[in-house]
Short mmCIF file of C-alpha atoms in Angstrom, two decimals:
data_model
loop_
_atom_site.label_atom_id
_atom_site.label_comp_id
_atom_site.label_asym_id
_atom_site.label_seq_id
_atom_site.Cartn_x
_atom_site.Cartn_y
_atom_site.Cartn_z
CA MET I 24 50.61 -87.54 -111.90
CA THR I 25 53.34 -87.18 -109.28
CA HIS I 26 57.02 -86.34 -109.58
CA PRO I 27 59.96 -86.40 -107.14
CA LYS I 28 60.06 -82.59 -107.31
CA SER I 29 56.41 -81.98 -106.48
CA ALA I 30 53.13 -83.77 -105.84
CA ASN I 31 51.31 -81.38 -108.18
CA VAL I 32 52.39 -81.85 -111.77
CA LEU I 33 51.00 -80.19 -114.88
CA ASP I 34 52.32 -81.76 -118.08
CA ALA I 35 51.48 -79.06 -120.63
CA ARG I 36 53.93 -80.24 -123.30
CA TYR I 37 51.37 -81.31 -125.86
CA LEU I 38 48.68 -78.79 -125.04
CA GLU I 39 47.77 -76.03 -127.43
CA PRO I 40 47.96 -72.41 -126.28
CA PRO I 41 46.23 -71.00 -124.26
CA GLU I 42 45.63 -74.26 -122.33
CA PRO I 43 49.06 -74.40 -120.62
CA PHE I 44 48.57 -70.89 -119.23
CA VAL I 45 44.94 -71.41 -118.21
CA LYS I 46 45.65 -74.77 -116.52
CA THR I 47 48.71 -73.38 -114.74
CA MET I 48 46.63 -70.53 -113.29
CA GLU I 49 43.96 -73.04 -112.26
CA MET I 50 46.46 -75.26 -110.48
CA LEU I 51 48.17 -72.28 -108.82
CA ALA I 52 44.81 -71.25 -107.39
CA THR I 53 44.52 -74.63 -105.61
CA LEU I 54 47.97 -74.43 -103.95
CA LYS I 55 48.12 -73.83 -100.23
CA ALA I 56 50.94 -71.83 -98.59
CA GLY I 57 54.21 -73.81 -98.71
CA GLU I 58 53.00 -76.10 -101.51
CA SER I 59 54.53 -76.26 -104.96
CA MET I 60 53.64 -77.32 -108.47
CA LEU I 61 55.75 -78.56 -111.37
CA LEU I 62 54.98 -77.34 -114.89
CA LEU I 63 56.38 -79.26 -117.87
CA LEU I 64 56.77 -77.45 -121.20
CA PHE I 65 58.97 -77.54 -124.30
CA ARG I 66 59.72 -73.82 -123.92
CA GLU I 67 60.49 -71.27 -121.24
CA PRO I 68 57.29 -69.35 -120.41
CA HIS I 69 58.69 -65.82 -120.00
CA PRO I 70 55.28 -64.09 -119.85
CA LEU I 71 54.23 -66.53 -117.09
CA TYR I 72 57.46 -65.79 -115.19
CA ARG I 73 56.50 -62.12 -115.03
CA ILE I 74 53.06 -62.94 -113.67
CA LEU I 75 54.52 -65.34 -111.09
CA LEU I 76 56.92 -62.71 -109.80
CA GLN I 77 54.17 -60.08 -109.70
CA ASP I 78 51.96 -62.45 -107.67
CA GLY I 79 54.70 -63.33 -105.19
CA TYR I 80 55.58 -66.83 -106.43
CA ARG I 81 59.10 -68.20 -106.76
CA TYR I 82 60.16 -70.47 -109.61
CA ARG I 83 63.16 -72.55 -110.60
CA THR I 84 63.65 -73.88 -114.14
CA GLU I 85 65.69 -76.83 -115.32
CA MET I 86 66.11 -77.97 -118.93
CA LEU I 87 66.24 -81.73 -119.48
CA ASP I 88 68.04 -83.62 -122.26
CA ASP I 89 64.83 -84.25 -124.20
CA GLY I 90 64.11 -80.52 -124.43
CA THR I 91 61.59 -80.45 -121.57
CA PHE I 92 61.68 -77.45 -119.26
CA GLU I 93 60.72 -78.31 -115.68
CA ILE I 94 59.43 -75.22 -113.91
CA LEU I 95 59.03 -75.71 -110.15
CA ILE I 96 56.71 -73.02 -108.79
CA SER I 97 56.22 -72.35 -105.07
CA ARG I 98 54.92 -69.57 -102.90
CA MET N 4 47.21 -67.38 -125.30
CA GLN N 5 48.93 -65.29 -122.69
CA ALA N 6 51.38 -68.18 -122.50
CA LEU N 7 52.47 -67.13 -125.97
CA LEU N 8 52.36 -63.42 -125.43
CA SER N 9 51.67 -61.27 -122.44
CA PHE N 10 49.66 -58.29 -123.55
CA GLU N 11 51.26 -55.74 -121.26
CA GLN N 12 54.66 -56.41 -122.81
CA ALA N 13 53.31 -56.63 -126.36
CA PRO N 14 54.21 -53.81 -128.74
CA PRO N 15 51.30 -52.07 -130.52
CA LEU N 16 49.73 -54.07 -133.35
CA ASN N 17 51.06 -51.85 -136.09
CA ALA N 18 54.69 -52.21 -134.91
CA PRO N 19 55.23 -55.70 -136.37
CA LEU N 20 52.42 -55.42 -138.96
CA ARG N 21 54.10 -52.63 -140.89
CA PHE N 22 57.02 -54.98 -141.56
CA PHE N 23 54.82 -57.97 -142.37
CA LEU N 24 52.64 -56.03 -144.81
CA THR N 25 55.58 -54.39 -146.59
CA ALA N 26 57.66 -57.55 -147.04
CA PRO N 27 55.49 -59.25 -149.72
CA LEU N 28 55.54 -56.02 -151.77
CA PHE N 29 59.33 -56.29 -152.05
CA GLY N 30 58.83 -59.82 -153.37
CA VAL N 31 56.39 -58.42 -155.92
CA ILE N 32 58.96 -55.81 -157.02
CA ALA N 33 61.55 -58.61 -157.33
CA GLY N 34 59.08 -60.56 -159.50
CA LEU N 35 58.46 -57.47 -161.61
CA LEU N 36 62.20 -57.05 -162.15
CA LEU N 37 62.43 -60.65 -163.33
CA LEU N 38 59.39 -60.17 -165.58
CA LEU N 39 60.76 -57.01 -167.19
CA GLU N 40 64.43 -57.94 -167.47
CA GLY N 41 63.87 -61.61 -168.30
CA GLU N 42 66.81 -63.94 -168.83
CA GLY N 43 69.33 -61.09 -168.40
CA VAL N 44 68.84 -61.37 -164.63
CA LEU N 45 69.77 -65.04 -164.58
CA LEU N 46 72.73 -65.08 -166.95
CA SER N 47 75.23 -64.34 -164.21
CA ARG N 48 74.84 -64.16 -160.45
CA TRP N 49 77.16 -61.12 -160.54
CA SER N 50 75.00 -59.13 -162.95
CA PRO N 51 73.63 -55.88 -161.44
CA SER N 52 70.04 -57.13 -161.93
CA ALA N 53 70.82 -60.41 -160.16
CA LEU N 54 72.33 -58.49 -157.25
CA ALA N 55 69.26 -56.23 -157.13
CA LEU N 56 66.96 -59.27 -157.20
CA THR N 57 68.91 -60.95 -154.39
CA HIS N 58 68.77 -57.85 -152.17
CA LEU N 59 65.09 -57.20 -152.84
CA LEU N 60 64.40 -60.73 -151.61
CA THR N 61 66.88 -60.89 -148.73
CA LEU N 62 66.57 -57.32 -147.39
CA GLY N 63 63.11 -56.38 -148.59
CA PHE N 64 61.38 -59.64 -147.74
CA MET N 65 63.50 -61.68 -145.32
CA LEU N 66 65.16 -59.04 -143.15
CA GLN N 67 61.92 -57.06 -143.01
CA ILE N 68 60.02 -60.05 -141.60
CA MET N 69 62.81 -61.16 -139.28
CA ILE N 70 63.13 -57.72 -137.67
CA GLY N 71 59.34 -57.32 -137.40
CA ALA N 72 59.05 -60.74 -135.79
CA LEU N 73 61.91 -60.07 -133.37
CA ILE N 74 60.30 -56.80 -132.22
CA GLN N 75 57.19 -58.85 -131.45
CA VAL N 76 58.69 -61.97 -129.88
CA LEU N 77 61.75 -60.78 -127.93
CA PRO N 78 59.64 -60.25 -124.77
CA VAL N 79 57.93 -63.63 -125.23
CA VAL N 80 60.75 -65.99 -126.10
CA ALA N 81 63.60 -64.21 -124.31
CA GLY N 82 61.93 -62.06 -121.66
CA ALA N 83 63.70 -59.04 -123.20
CA ASN N 84 61.70 -55.82 -123.52
CA LEU N 85 62.58 -53.35 -126.26
CA LYS N 86 62.32 -49.69 -125.28
CA HIS N 87 59.85 -47.57 -127.29
CA PRO N 88 58.82 -50.37 -129.68
CA ARG N 89 56.49 -48.12 -131.73
CA PHE N 90 59.21 -45.56 -132.46
CA LEU N 91 61.79 -48.28 -133.07
CA ALA N 92 59.47 -50.03 -135.55
CA GLN N 93 58.64 -46.81 -137.42
CA LEU N 94 62.26 -45.72 -137.75
CA VAL N 95 63.73 -49.12 -138.63
CA HIS N 96 60.90 -49.91 -141.06
CA ALA N 97 61.19 -46.60 -142.93
CA THR N 98 64.98 -46.68 -143.24
CA LEU N 99 65.11 -50.38 -144.08
CA SER N 100 62.45 -50.07 -146.80
CA LEU N 101 63.95 -46.96 -148.38
CA GLY N 102 67.48 -48.35 -148.06
CA ALA N 103 66.56 -51.63 -149.76
CA LEU N 104 64.79 -49.79 -152.60
CA LEU N 105 67.71 -47.41 -153.16
CA LEU N 106 70.26 -50.22 -153.04
CA ALA N 107 68.29 -52.27 -155.59
CA ALA N 108 67.78 -49.20 -157.83
CA GLY N 109 71.48 -48.40 -157.52
CA PHE N 110 72.35 -51.88 -158.78
CA VAL N 111 69.81 -52.02 -161.63
CA PHE N 112 70.35 -48.52 -163.02
CA ALA N 113 74.08 -48.35 -162.10
CA ILE N 114 73.58 -45.17 -160.05
CA ASN N 115 76.38 -45.08 -157.51
CA PRO N 116 74.90 -42.32 -155.29
CA ALA N 117 71.69 -44.40 -154.92
CA LEU N 118 73.75 -47.48 -154.08
CA HIS N 119 75.73 -45.61 -151.43
CA ALA N 120 72.73 -43.79 -149.96
CA GLY N 121 70.87 -47.12 -149.79
CA ALA N 122 73.80 -48.78 -148.04
CA ALA N 123 74.11 -45.89 -145.56
CA LEU N 124 70.39 -46.08 -144.72
CA LEU N 125 70.63 -49.85 -144.28
CA VAL N 126 73.64 -49.54 -141.97
CA PHE N 127 71.74 -46.97 -139.91
CA SER N 128 68.57 -49.09 -139.84
CA VAL N 129 70.22 -52.36 -138.88
CA GLY N 130 72.65 -50.60 -136.52
CA PHE N 131 69.80 -48.89 -134.66
CA PHE N 132 67.87 -52.16 -134.42
CA LEU N 133 70.95 -54.06 -133.23
CA LEU N 134 71.70 -51.51 -130.51
CA SER N 135 68.08 -51.61 -129.30
CA ALA N 136 68.03 -55.42 -129.29
CA ILE N 137 71.40 -55.66 -127.50
CA ARG N 138 70.15 -53.18 -124.90
CA ALA N 139 67.00 -55.26 -124.37
CA LEU N 140 69.01 -58.46 -124.07
CA HIS N 141 71.60 -56.94 -121.75
CA GLY N 142 71.54 -58.84 -118.47
CA VAL N 143 69.23 -61.57 -119.85
CA PRO N 144 70.99 -64.88 -119.11
CA SER N 145 71.27 -67.42 -121.95
CA SER N 146 69.05 -69.85 -120.05
CA SER N 147 67.74 -71.62 -123.15
CA PRO N 148 69.06 -72.52 -126.63
CA THR N 149 66.56 -69.96 -127.99
CA ILE N 150 68.08 -67.02 -126.11
CA ARG N 151 71.61 -68.08 -126.95
CA GLY N 152 70.57 -68.51 -130.60
CA ILE N 153 69.00 -65.04 -130.81
CA LYS N 154 72.11 -63.42 -129.32
CA LEU N 155 74.40 -65.23 -131.76
CA ALA N 156 72.06 -64.47 -134.69
CA LEU N 157 72.35 -60.75 -133.89
CA PHE N 158 76.13 -61.17 -134.05
CA GLY N 159 75.59 -62.86 -137.43
CA LEU N 160 73.55 -59.90 -138.66
CA PHE N 161 76.34 -57.57 -137.55
CA GLY N 162 78.88 -59.68 -139.48
CA THR N 163 76.68 -59.64 -142.59
CA VAL N 164 76.35 -55.85 -142.61
CA LEU N 165 80.05 -55.38 -141.91
CA LEU N 166 80.97 -57.57 -144.87
CA GLY N 167 78.40 -55.82 -147.06
CA VAL N 168 79.99 -52.45 -146.32
CA PHE N 169 83.46 -53.88 -146.86
CA LEU N 170 82.35 -55.22 -150.26
CA LEU N 171 80.97 -51.86 -151.31
CA VAL N 172 84.23 -50.14 -150.35
CA ALA N 173 86.22 -52.89 -152.09
CA LEU N 174 84.17 -52.43 -155.28
CA ARG N 175 85.04 -48.74 -155.27
CA GLN N 176 88.65 -48.81 -154.12
CA GLY N 177 89.75 -52.35 -154.97
CA THR N 178 90.99 -55.04 -152.62
CA THR N 179 93.61 -57.74 -152.42
CA PHE N 180 90.89 -60.26 -151.49
CA SER N 181 88.93 -62.15 -154.11
CA LEU N 182 85.61 -60.34 -154.63
CA VAL N 183 83.90 -63.67 -155.38
CA ALA N 184 85.15 -65.16 -152.10
CA LEU N 185 84.08 -62.04 -150.18
CA THR N 186 80.61 -62.02 -151.75
CA GLU N 187 80.08 -65.69 -150.96
CA LEU N 188 81.21 -65.03 -147.39
CA HIS N 189 78.77 -62.09 -147.10
CA ALA N 190 75.95 -64.39 -148.30
CA GLY N 191 77.19 -67.11 -145.93
CA TRP N 192 76.95 -64.80 -142.91
CA GLY N 193 73.53 -63.53 -143.98
CA LEU N 194 72.01 -66.93 -144.68
CA GLY N 195 73.95 -69.04 -142.15
CA ALA N 196 75.01 -66.99 -139.13
CA TRP N 197 71.95 -64.68 -139.18
CA SER N 198 68.98 -66.37 -140.90
CA ALA N 199 69.59 -70.04 -140.09
CA VAL N 200 70.61 -69.42 -136.47
CA LEU N 201 67.61 -67.13 -135.88
CA LEU N 202 65.16 -69.51 -137.58
CA ALA N 203 66.44 -72.44 -135.52
CA ALA N 204 66.25 -70.41 -132.29
CA VAL N 205 62.63 -69.53 -133.02
CA ALA N 206 61.84 -73.05 -134.25
CA TYR N 207 62.79 -74.52 -130.84
CA VAL N 208 59.81 -72.62 -129.43
CA VAL N 209 57.25 -72.50 -132.22
CA VAL N 210 57.50 -75.99 -133.76
CA PRO N 211 56.53 -77.86 -130.54
CA MET N 212 54.07 -75.13 -129.53
CA PHE N 213 52.10 -74.78 -132.77
CA GLN N 214 52.55 -78.23 -134.30
CA LEU N 215 52.41 -80.19 -131.01
CA THR N 216 55.61 -82.09 -131.75
CA PRO N 217 58.13 -83.35 -129.18
CA GLY N 218 60.72 -80.75 -128.14
CA TYR N 219 64.12 -80.34 -129.78
CA PRO N 220 66.69 -82.40 -127.82
CA ALA N 221 68.78 -80.10 -125.63
CA ARG N 222 72.29 -80.99 -126.76
CA PRO N 223 71.97 -80.34 -130.52
CA ALA N 224 69.78 -77.30 -129.81
CA TRP N 225 72.48 -75.75 -127.60
CA TRP N 226 75.25 -76.52 -130.07
CA PHE N 227 73.64 -75.62 -133.40
CA SER N 228 73.98 -71.85 -133.01
CA ILE N 229 77.55 -72.07 -131.70
CA GLY N 230 78.52 -74.54 -134.43
CA MET N 231 77.07 -72.42 -137.24
CA THR N 232 78.63 -69.18 -135.96
CA GLY N 233 81.98 -70.91 -135.35
CA LEU N 234 81.98 -72.32 -138.89
CA LEU N 235 81.30 -68.87 -140.35
CA VAL N 236 84.25 -67.53 -138.34
CA LEU N 237 86.35 -70.41 -139.72
CA TRP N 238 85.18 -69.62 -143.27
CA SER N 239 86.12 -65.95 -142.73
CA LEU N 240 89.58 -66.91 -141.48
CA ALA N 241 90.01 -69.18 -144.47
CA VAL N 242 89.15 -66.30 -146.85
CA TRP N 243 91.52 -64.04 -144.91
CA LEU N 244 94.33 -66.59 -145.18
CA ASP N 245 93.27 -67.59 -148.71
CA VAL N 246 93.16 -71.33 -147.96
CA ASP N 247 90.70 -72.85 -150.43
CA LEU N 248 90.58 -76.26 -148.78
CA LEU N 249 89.56 -74.67 -145.46
CA ILE N 250 86.82 -72.64 -147.18
CA ARG N 251 85.43 -75.84 -148.70
CA LEU N 252 85.66 -77.63 -145.35
CA ALA N 253 83.72 -74.85 -143.60
CA LYS N 254 81.07 -74.82 -146.35
CA GLY N 255 80.71 -78.61 -146.22
CA LEU N 256 80.34 -78.65 -142.43
CA LEU N 257 77.81 -75.78 -142.56
CA ALA N 258 75.76 -77.72 -145.10
CA LEU N 259 75.90 -80.86 -142.92
CA SER N 260 74.82 -78.92 -139.80
CA GLY N 261 71.87 -77.40 -141.64
CA MET N 262 70.88 -80.77 -143.09
CA ALA N 263 70.97 -82.33 -139.62
CA PHE N 264 68.68 -79.56 -138.32
CA CYS N 265 66.22 -80.10 -141.21
CA ALA N 266 66.23 -83.89 -140.72
CA LEU N 267 65.63 -83.48 -136.98
CA THR N 268 62.74 -81.05 -137.55
CA LEU N 269 61.13 -83.36 -140.15
CA ARG N 270 61.44 -86.24 -137.66
CA LEU N 271 59.78 -84.16 -134.92
CA GLN N 272 57.02 -83.15 -137.35
CA SER N 273 56.37 -86.81 -138.20
CA ARG N 274 55.76 -87.44 -134.47
CA ARG N 275 53.37 -84.54 -133.98
CA ARG N 276 50.25 -85.11 -131.90
CA ARG N 277 48.00 -82.80 -133.87
CA ALA N 278 45.94 -85.05 -136.14
CA LYS N 279 45.23 -82.43 -138.79
CA SER N 280 48.08 -80.56 -140.46
CA ASP N 281 47.58 -76.83 -140.96
CA ALA N 282 49.04 -74.31 -143.40
CA THR N 283 52.01 -73.54 -141.14
CA SER N 284 53.06 -77.17 -140.75
CA ARG N 285 52.70 -77.75 -144.51
CA TYR N 286 54.78 -74.65 -145.21
CA TRP N 287 57.44 -75.75 -142.72
CA LYS N 288 57.59 -79.26 -144.13
CA LEU N 289 58.10 -77.90 -147.64
CA GLY N 290 60.71 -75.49 -146.27
CA MET N 291 62.66 -78.27 -144.54
CA ILE N 292 62.67 -80.54 -147.61
CA SER N 293 63.69 -77.69 -149.93
CA THR N 294 66.44 -76.50 -147.57
CA PHE N 295 67.72 -80.07 -147.20
CA LEU N 296 67.97 -80.38 -151.01
CA ALA N 297 69.69 -76.97 -151.28
CA LEU N 298 72.23 -77.91 -148.61
CA SER N 299 72.97 -81.25 -150.26
CA MET N 300 73.82 -79.20 -153.39
CA MET N 301 76.08 -77.01 -151.21
CA LEU N 302 77.77 -80.10 -149.80
CA THR N 303 78.26 -81.55 -153.30
CA ALA N 304 79.76 -78.26 -154.51
CA ALA N 305 82.11 -78.17 -151.50
CA ILE N 306 83.38 -81.60 -152.56
CA SER N 307 83.58 -80.81 -156.28
CA PRO N 308 83.89 -77.01 -156.64
CA ALA N 309 83.54 -77.04 -160.45
CA LEU N 310 79.80 -77.59 -159.97
CA GLY N 311 79.44 -74.54 -157.73
CA GLY N 312 80.95 -72.39 -160.49
CA LEU N 313 78.09 -73.20 -162.88
CA GLU N 314 75.55 -70.37 -163.05
CA ALA N 315 72.56 -72.73 -163.26
CA TRP N 316 73.84 -74.65 -160.22
CA SER N 317 74.10 -71.46 -158.13
CA PHE N 318 70.65 -70.25 -159.15
CA CYS N 319 69.06 -73.65 -158.46
CA PHE N 320 70.72 -73.65 -155.04
CA ALA N 321 69.48 -70.12 -154.32
CA VAL N 322 65.91 -70.95 -155.44
CA LEU N 323 65.76 -74.03 -153.20
CA LEU N 324 67.32 -72.31 -150.19
CA ILE N 325 65.70 -68.87 -150.36
CA ALA N 326 62.34 -69.29 -152.13
CA GLY N 327 61.73 -72.93 -151.23
CA GLY N 328 63.30 -72.87 -147.78
CA ILE N 329 63.49 -69.54 -145.97
CA PHE N 330 60.43 -67.98 -147.69
CA SER N 331 58.37 -71.05 -146.76
CA PHE N 332 59.36 -70.80 -143.08
CA MET N 333 58.53 -67.11 -143.04
CA ILE N 334 55.18 -67.32 -144.80
CA GLY N 335 54.25 -70.26 -142.55
CA MET N 336 55.07 -68.14 -139.51
CA LEU N 337 53.22 -65.08 -140.85
CA TYR N 338 50.12 -67.24 -141.18
CA LYS N 339 50.36 -67.99 -137.44
CA ILE N 340 51.56 -64.63 -136.15
CA VAL N 341 49.31 -62.18 -138.04
CA PRO N 342 45.91 -63.79 -137.24
CA PHE N 343 47.11 -64.44 -133.70
CA LEU N 344 48.09 -60.81 -133.10
CA ALA N 345 44.78 -59.61 -134.51
CA TRP N 346 42.95 -62.10 -132.24
CA LEU N 347 44.98 -61.02 -129.21
CA HIS N 348 44.22 -57.33 -129.74
CA LEU N 349 40.51 -58.10 -130.32
CA GLN N 350 40.49 -60.09 -127.09
CA TYR N 351 41.95 -57.07 -125.33
CA LEU N 352 39.38 -54.73 -126.92
CA GLY N 353 36.60 -57.05 -125.70
CA LYS N 354 37.61 -56.33 -122.06
CA GLY N 355 36.37 -59.76 -120.98
CA GLN N 356 32.80 -58.83 -122.00
CA VAL N 357 32.98 -59.84 -125.66
CA THR N 358 34.88 -62.92 -126.88
CA ALA N 359 37.11 -62.41 -129.92
CA PRO N 360 36.32 -64.46 -133.05
CA THR N 361 38.48 -67.54 -133.60
CA MET N 362 41.67 -67.20 -135.61
CA ASN N 363 40.12 -69.31 -138.36
CA LYS N 364 37.50 -66.60 -138.84
CA LEU N 365 40.26 -64.01 -139.23
CA LEU N 366 42.08 -66.12 -141.83
CA PRO N 367 40.51 -69.42 -143.00
CA ASP N 368 42.81 -72.37 -143.71
CA SER N 369 41.38 -72.63 -147.25
CA ALA N 370 42.71 -69.13 -148.12
CA MET N 371 46.19 -70.07 -146.91
CA GLN N 372 46.04 -73.41 -148.72
CA ARG N 373 45.24 -71.77 -152.07
CA GLN N 374 48.13 -69.34 -151.67
CA PHE N 375 50.35 -72.31 -150.73
CA TYR N 376 49.62 -73.84 -154.17
CA ALA N 377 50.64 -70.56 -155.82
CA HIS N 378 53.84 -70.52 -153.72
CA GLN N 379 54.69 -74.07 -154.82
CA CYS N 380 54.07 -73.18 -158.48
CA GLY N 381 56.28 -70.12 -158.01
CA ILE N 382 59.15 -72.29 -156.71
CA VAL N 383 58.83 -74.75 -159.61
CA LEU N 384 58.82 -71.87 -162.13
CA LEU N 385 61.86 -70.25 -160.48
CA PHE N 386 63.69 -73.57 -160.51
CA LEU N 387 62.90 -74.07 -164.21
CA ALA N 388 64.02 -70.50 -164.91
CA ALA N 389 67.35 -71.23 -163.24
CA VAL N 390 67.90 -74.11 -165.68
CA PHE N 391 66.26 -72.59 -168.78
CA PRO N 392 66.50 -68.81 -168.29
CA GLU N 393 65.69 -68.01 -171.94
CA TRP N 394 62.04 -69.00 -171.70
CA GLY N 395 61.59 -69.43 -167.99
CA ALA N 396 62.73 -66.13 -166.44
CA ARG N 397 59.73 -63.94 -167.29
CA LEU N 398 57.26 -66.68 -166.39
CA ALA N 399 59.02 -67.18 -163.03
CA GLY N 400 58.81 -63.42 -162.40
CA LEU N 401 55.09 -63.61 -162.98
CA GLY N 402 54.82 -66.62 -160.65
CA LEU N 403 56.75 -64.84 -157.88
CA MET N 404 54.56 -61.75 -158.22
CA LEU N 405 51.35 -63.73 -158.15
CA SER N 406 52.30 -65.83 -155.12
CA LEU N 407 53.40 -62.83 -153.03
CA LEU N 408 50.49 -60.61 -154.12
CA TRP N 409 48.25 -63.40 -152.92
CA LEU N 410 50.10 -63.47 -149.59
CA GLU N 411 49.63 -59.69 -149.30
CA PHE N 412 45.94 -60.09 -150.11
CA ASN N 413 45.54 -62.74 -147.37
CA LEU N 414 47.34 -60.60 -144.79
CA LEU N 415 45.33 -57.50 -145.70
CA ALA N 416 42.15 -59.57 -145.37
CA VAL N 417 43.10 -60.24 -141.73
CA VAL N 418 43.54 -56.51 -141.14
CA ARG N 419 40.16 -55.76 -142.80
CA ARG N 420 38.38 -58.41 -140.71
CA TYR N 421 40.18 -57.16 -137.60
CA ARG N 422 38.82 -53.64 -138.20
CA ASN N 423 35.28 -54.96 -138.78
CA PHE N 424 35.33 -57.09 -135.64
CA ALA N 425 36.91 -54.25 -133.64
CA SER N 426 34.05 -51.88 -134.50
CA GLU N 427 31.50 -54.66 -133.78
CA ILE N 428 33.11 -55.21 -130.36
CA ALA N 429 33.20 -51.49 -129.62
CA GLY N 430 29.50 -51.31 -130.44
CA SER N 431 28.53 -54.17 -128.15
CA LEU N 432 30.55 -53.18 -125.07
CA VAL N 433 28.51 -52.16 -122.04
CA PRO N 434 29.48 -48.56 -121.21
CA GLY N 435 31.32 -47.91 -117.95
#
């Protein structure tokens, strides 16, 4: 799945916890320096934000009309 | 599950649990009051016993769970960390519980010092919680409808307490305002600006996450909390200015907003991707239908106020909204939160060496389903009691007691299993 914002997209909107977290960490581990990934969720993942900041990632979140949060993560 | 809750930010297990395990006991006391006093409680909504019953349910059960849940989820859904959560939970829980008991006793036995001491403790308890929550949320941007909703709900709680204190002073010293209008406004702030706004804010996160439904559309989600709070401000102004038509308009619009939220949630639930429904989704569905019916009664009464003046009408409305609606949402959430927290702490105790048992092992769906039947029977009995108090009141009291004792039993079973698994895990960890 690709998206104008990033080539690496994880659509975790209909996944049960803890799958969104586990899959996000898996995808992050595959990113090379300068690459990004886009996480789609129906909520803002505040605990993930903390981990991202601790691990030196940057993120930008946008809420869409259908309630999807697009979280663009890069390092 | 770290996506739901990051352990480092999580308060200790007993911080929210003390609230969750105490709340059903207040429901049991409320049931006992109904059983002992019988129809006398339901003859007038202004009777001291009716006021005691209302506060046992709203403060003892609802507020207890809402504060316990907020202490747990503020870091998760808003990224806001409460300082010293263990101390905060102990202090707020003790003062809230004692305050609610004293207030109820003050009403039932007409002991003014108990009433005033209860109110003072409640003001302290809620005030301390509000200050802690505001401090945690300070500097947190309202980046989602959930965060905005929680902030506005806290304002709603403040308004509710303020009006409660004003009512108590007015009862003692008299007022130029209508006491009936003030009491309805106090209930409106408590149920609309606090409870409904908070429940919706939390629903935006938990309904899609646990029931695998589509998300709530952004526009209505952003506007619901502002609309509800604005309408309560309008209602307050209308009481202040004594404009009956404006009061009815605000009530009618509040009812319509709530009905729209229920209809939207039911629509999302009908599009869920989880094939099998669980106890929480059944509880939430019942809650939405019951709230929708209650709010259509509120809308009807706003159009023809004579109906709203009937005692049976008011009690039926309260049964559908509080027992059928808000209680159902809360019990449904408890059945997700309590096993989950126990699981999370077991996972932590296992240190990656021992896997925690599944949540179903901590609380099987069948146990929740049986209690759900008791809850439904309790609502039917309460509804019948509202219409036929002479023979229905005591039976409804018994139903309420049974349903909430069962809830307590289920929650305590999770704690017992948690302890057993915790000692098993401790025994199987490799030292060092």
